PDB file of C-alpha atoms and ligand atoms in Angstrom:
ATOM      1  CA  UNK H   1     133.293 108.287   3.963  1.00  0.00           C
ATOM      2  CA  UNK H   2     133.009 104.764   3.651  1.00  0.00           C
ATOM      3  CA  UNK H   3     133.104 102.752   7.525  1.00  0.00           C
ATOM      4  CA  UNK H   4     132.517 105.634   9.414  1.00  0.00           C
ATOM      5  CA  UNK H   5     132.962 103.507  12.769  1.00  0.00           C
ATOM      6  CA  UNK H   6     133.003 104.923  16.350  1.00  0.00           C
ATOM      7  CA  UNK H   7     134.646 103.435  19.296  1.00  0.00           C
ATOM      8  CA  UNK H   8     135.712 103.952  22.832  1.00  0.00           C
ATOM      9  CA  UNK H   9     139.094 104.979  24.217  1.00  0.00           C
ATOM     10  CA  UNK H  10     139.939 105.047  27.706  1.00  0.00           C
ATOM     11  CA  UNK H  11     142.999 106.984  28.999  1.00  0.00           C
ATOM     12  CA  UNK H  12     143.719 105.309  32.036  1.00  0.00           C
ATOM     13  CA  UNK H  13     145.061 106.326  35.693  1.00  0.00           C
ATOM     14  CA  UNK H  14     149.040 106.149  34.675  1.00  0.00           C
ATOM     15  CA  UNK H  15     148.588 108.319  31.790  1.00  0.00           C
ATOM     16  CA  UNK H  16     145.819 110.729  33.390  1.00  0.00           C
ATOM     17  CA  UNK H  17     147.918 110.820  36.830  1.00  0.00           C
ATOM     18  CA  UNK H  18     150.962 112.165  34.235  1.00  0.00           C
ATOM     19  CA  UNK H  19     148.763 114.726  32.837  1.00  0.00           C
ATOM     20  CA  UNK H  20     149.167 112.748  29.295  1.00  0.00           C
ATOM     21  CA  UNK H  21     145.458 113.178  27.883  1.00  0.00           C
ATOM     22  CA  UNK H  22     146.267 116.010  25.823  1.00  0.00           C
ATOM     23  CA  UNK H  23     149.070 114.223  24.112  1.00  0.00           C
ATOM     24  CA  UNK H  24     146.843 110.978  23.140  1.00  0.00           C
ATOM     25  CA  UNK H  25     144.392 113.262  22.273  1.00  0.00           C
ATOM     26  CA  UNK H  26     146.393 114.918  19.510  1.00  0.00           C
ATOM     27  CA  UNK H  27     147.692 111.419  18.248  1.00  0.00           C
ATOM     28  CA  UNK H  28     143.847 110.658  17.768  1.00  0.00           C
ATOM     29  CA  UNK H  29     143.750 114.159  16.108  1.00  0.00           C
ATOM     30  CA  UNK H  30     146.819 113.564  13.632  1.00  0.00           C
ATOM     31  CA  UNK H  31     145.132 110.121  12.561  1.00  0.00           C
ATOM     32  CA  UNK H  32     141.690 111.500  11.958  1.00  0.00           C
ATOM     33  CA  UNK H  33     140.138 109.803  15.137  1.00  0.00           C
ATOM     34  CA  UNK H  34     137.827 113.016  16.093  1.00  0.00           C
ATOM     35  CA  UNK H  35     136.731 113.169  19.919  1.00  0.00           C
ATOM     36  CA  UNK H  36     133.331 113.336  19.792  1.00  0.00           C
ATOM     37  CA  UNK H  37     132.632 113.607  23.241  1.00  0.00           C
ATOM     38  CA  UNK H  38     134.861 112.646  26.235  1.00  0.00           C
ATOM     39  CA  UNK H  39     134.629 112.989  30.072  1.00  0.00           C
ATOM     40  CA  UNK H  40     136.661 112.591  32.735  1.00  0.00           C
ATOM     41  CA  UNK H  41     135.269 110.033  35.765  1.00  0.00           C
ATOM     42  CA  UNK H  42     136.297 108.055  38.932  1.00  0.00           C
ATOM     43  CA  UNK H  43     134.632 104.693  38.291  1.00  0.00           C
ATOM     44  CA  UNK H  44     133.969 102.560  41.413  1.00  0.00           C
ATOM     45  CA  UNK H  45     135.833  99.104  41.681  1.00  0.00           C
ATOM     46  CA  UNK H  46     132.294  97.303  41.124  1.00  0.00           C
ATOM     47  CA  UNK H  47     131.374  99.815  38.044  1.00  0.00           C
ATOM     48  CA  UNK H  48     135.155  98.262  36.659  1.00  0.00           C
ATOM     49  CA  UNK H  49     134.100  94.778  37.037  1.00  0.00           C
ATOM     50  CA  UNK H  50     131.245  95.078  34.997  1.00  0.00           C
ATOM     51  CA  UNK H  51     133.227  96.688  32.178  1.00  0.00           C
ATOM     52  CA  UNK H  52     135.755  94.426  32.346  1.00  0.00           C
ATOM     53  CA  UNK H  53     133.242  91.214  32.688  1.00  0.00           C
ATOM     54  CA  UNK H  54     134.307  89.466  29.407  1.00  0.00           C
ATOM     55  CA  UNK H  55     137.718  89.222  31.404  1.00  0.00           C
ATOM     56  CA  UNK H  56     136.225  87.833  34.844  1.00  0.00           C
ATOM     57  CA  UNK H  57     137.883  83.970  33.977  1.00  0.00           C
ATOM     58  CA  UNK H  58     141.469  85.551  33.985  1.00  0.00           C
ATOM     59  CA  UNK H  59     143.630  85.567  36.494  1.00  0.00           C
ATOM     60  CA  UNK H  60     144.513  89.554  36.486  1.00  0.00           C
ATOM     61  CA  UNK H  61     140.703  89.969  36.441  1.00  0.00           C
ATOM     62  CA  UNK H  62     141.116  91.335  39.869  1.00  0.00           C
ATOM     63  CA  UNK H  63     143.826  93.536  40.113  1.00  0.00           C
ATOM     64  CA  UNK H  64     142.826  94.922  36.715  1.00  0.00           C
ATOM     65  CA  UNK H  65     139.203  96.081  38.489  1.00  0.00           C
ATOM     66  CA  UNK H  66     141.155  97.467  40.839  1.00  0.00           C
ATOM     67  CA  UNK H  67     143.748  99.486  38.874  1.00  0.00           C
ATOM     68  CA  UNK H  68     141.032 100.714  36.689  1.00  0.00           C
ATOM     69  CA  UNK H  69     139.208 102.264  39.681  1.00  0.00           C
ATOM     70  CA  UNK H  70     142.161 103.286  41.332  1.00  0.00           C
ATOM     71  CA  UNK H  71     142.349 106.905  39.604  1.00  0.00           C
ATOM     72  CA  UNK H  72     140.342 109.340  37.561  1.00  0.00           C
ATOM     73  CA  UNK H  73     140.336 107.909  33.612  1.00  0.00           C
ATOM     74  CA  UNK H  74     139.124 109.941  31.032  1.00  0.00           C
ATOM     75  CA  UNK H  75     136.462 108.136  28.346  1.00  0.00           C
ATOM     76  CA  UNK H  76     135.558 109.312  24.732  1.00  0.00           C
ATOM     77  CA  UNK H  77     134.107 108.086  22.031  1.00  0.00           C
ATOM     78  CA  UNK H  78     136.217 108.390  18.867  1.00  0.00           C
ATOM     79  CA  UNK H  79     134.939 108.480  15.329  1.00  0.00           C
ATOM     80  CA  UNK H  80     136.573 107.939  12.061  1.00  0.00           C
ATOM     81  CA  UNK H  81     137.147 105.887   8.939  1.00  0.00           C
ATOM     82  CA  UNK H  82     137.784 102.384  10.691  1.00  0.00           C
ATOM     83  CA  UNK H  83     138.064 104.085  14.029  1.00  0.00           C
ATOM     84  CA  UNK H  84     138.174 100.843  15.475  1.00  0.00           C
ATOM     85  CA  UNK H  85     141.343  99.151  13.866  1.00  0.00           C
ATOM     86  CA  UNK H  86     142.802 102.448  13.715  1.00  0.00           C
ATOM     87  CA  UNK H  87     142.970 103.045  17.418  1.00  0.00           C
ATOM     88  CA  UNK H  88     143.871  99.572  18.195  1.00  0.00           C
ATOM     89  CA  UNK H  89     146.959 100.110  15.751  1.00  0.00           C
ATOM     90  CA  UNK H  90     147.549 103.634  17.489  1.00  0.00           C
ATOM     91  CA  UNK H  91     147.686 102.196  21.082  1.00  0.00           C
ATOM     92  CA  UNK H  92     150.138  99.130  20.113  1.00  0.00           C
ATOM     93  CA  UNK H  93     150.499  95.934  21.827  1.00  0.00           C
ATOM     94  CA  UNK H  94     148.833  95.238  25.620  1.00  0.00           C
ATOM     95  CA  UNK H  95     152.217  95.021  26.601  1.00  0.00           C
ATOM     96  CA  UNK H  96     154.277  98.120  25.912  1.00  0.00           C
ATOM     97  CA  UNK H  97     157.606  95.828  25.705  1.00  0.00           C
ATOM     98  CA  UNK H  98     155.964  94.318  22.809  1.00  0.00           C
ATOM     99  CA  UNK H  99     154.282  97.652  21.293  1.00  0.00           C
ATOM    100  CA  UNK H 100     155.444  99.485  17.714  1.00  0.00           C
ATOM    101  CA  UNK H 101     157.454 102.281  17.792  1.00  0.00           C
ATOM    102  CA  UNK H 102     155.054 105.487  17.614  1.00  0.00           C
ATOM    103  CA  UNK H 103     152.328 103.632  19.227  1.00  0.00           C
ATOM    104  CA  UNK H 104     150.965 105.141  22.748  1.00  0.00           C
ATOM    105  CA  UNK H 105     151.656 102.190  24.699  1.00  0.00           C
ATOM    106  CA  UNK H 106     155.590 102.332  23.559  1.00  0.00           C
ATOM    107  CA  UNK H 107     155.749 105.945  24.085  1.00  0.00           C
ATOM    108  CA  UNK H 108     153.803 105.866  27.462  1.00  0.00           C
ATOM    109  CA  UNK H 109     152.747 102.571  28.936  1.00  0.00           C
ATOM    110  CA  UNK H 110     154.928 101.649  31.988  1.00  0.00           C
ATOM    111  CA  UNK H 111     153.811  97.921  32.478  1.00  0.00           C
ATOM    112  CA  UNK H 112     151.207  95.131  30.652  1.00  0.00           C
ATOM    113  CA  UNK H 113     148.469  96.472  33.743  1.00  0.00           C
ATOM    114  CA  UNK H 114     149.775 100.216  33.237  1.00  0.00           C
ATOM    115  CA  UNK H 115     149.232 100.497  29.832  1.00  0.00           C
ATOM    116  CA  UNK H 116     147.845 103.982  29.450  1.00  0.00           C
ATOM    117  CA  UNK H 117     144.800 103.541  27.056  1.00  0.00           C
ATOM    118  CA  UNK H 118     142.158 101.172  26.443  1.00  0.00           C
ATOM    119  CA  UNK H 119     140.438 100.301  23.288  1.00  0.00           C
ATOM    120  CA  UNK H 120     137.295  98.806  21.965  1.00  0.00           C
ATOM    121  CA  UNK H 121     138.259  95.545  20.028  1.00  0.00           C
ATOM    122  CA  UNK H 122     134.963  94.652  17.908  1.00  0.00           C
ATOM    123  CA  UNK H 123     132.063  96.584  16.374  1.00  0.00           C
ATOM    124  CA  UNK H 124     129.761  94.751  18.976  1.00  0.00           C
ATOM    125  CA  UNK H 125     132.251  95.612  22.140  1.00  0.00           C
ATOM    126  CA  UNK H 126     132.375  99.047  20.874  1.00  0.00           C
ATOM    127  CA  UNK H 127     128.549  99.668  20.627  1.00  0.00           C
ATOM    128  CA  UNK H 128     128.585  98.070  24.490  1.00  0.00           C
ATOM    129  CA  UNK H 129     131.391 100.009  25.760  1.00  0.00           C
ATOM    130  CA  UNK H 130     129.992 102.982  24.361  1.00  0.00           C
ATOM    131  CA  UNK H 131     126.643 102.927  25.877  1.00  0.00           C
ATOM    132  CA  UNK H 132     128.080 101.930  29.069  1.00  0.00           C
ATOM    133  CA  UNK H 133     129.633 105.117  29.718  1.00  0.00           C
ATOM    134  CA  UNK H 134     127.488 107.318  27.459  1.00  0.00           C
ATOM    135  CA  UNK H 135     123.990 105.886  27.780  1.00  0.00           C
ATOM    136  CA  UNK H 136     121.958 108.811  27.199  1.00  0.00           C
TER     137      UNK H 136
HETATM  138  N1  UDP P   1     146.222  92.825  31.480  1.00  0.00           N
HETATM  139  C1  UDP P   1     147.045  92.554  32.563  1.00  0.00           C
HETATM  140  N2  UDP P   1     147.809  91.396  32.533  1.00  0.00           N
HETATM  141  C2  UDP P   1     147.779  90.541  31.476  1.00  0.00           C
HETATM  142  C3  UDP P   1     146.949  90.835  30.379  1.00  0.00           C
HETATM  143  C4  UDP P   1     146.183  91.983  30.406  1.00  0.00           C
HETATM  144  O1  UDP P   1     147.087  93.317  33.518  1.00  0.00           O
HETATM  145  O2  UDP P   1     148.492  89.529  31.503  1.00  0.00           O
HETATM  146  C5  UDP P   1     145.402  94.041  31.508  1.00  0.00           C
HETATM  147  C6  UDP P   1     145.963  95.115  30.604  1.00  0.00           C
HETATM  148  O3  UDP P   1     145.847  96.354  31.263  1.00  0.00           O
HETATM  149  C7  UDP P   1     145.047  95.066  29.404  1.00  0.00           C
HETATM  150  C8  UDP P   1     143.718  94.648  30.026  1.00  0.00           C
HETATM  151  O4  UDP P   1     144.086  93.754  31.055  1.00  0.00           O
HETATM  152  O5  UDP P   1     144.986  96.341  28.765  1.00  0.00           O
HETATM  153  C9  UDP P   1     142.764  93.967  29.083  1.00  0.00           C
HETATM  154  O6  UDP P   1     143.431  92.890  28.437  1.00  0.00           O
HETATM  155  P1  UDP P   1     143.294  92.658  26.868  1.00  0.00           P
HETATM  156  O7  UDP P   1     143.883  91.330  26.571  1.00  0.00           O
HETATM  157  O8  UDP P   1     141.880  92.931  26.443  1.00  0.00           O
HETATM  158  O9  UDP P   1     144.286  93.774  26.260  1.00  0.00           O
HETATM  159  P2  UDP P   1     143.990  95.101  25.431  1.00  0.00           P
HETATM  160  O10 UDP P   1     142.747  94.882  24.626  1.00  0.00           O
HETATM  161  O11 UDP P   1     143.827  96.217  26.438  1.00  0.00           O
HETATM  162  O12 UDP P   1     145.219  95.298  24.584  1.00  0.00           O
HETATM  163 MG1   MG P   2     140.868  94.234  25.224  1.00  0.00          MG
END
């Protein structure tokens, strides 16, 4: 299969809190996005930060931190032909006003910070934000 890619996905508090995980889950499924491993985790406010560090110059840089390590989130990787575009069309627009119908942020996000999934953006952010939660 030509780009293979893998990338991370992040089901955040809202959607975790509403017991949605097994519905993103099978949207990955249906789009050929396998799960090739996943686990569920309470990250610590200072264990968000340093995820989130590319976004420590905005101004929701700190209420983001904190929303992220508000709630148990459930990470995977995800692998598939180019896993990484393909999610990022799958999840929609940050904000779910603005997302596609289909996408999970229109059928579940509830605000621009309680958007329900997360998303690697570039081959080199993927390879980061895989290793951060998966270094093995
Ligand atoms: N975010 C926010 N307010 C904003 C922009 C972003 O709370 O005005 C949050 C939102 O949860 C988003 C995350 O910060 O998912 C990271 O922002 P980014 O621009 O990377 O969006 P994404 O890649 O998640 O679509
Ligand atoms: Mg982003």
């Amino acid at each position: 299969m030509s780009n293979l890619e893998r990338t991370l996905s992040i089901i955040k508090p809202d959607a975790v809190e509403r017991n949605l995980s097994e519905n993103i889950k099978s949207i990955f499924s249906k789009n050929n996005l396998s799960v090739l491993d996943s686990k569920k985790l309470h990250i610590s406010k200072d264990e968000a930060a340093e995820f989130y560090k590319v976004h420590q110059s905005k101004p929701f840089y700190d209420q983001l931190c904190s929303y992220l390590s508000s709630g148990p989130i459930e990470v995977m990787i995800l692998e598939g032909k180019n896993a990484i575009t393909k999610n990022r069309e799958l999840m929609g627009a940050t904000d779910p006003k603005n997302a596609k119908e289909g996408t999970i942020r229109k059928l579940y996000g509830i605000s621009i910070d309680k958007n329900s999934v997360h998303g690697s953006d570039s081959p080199d952010n993927a390879k980061a934000e895989i290793n951060f939660f998966f270094r093995k």
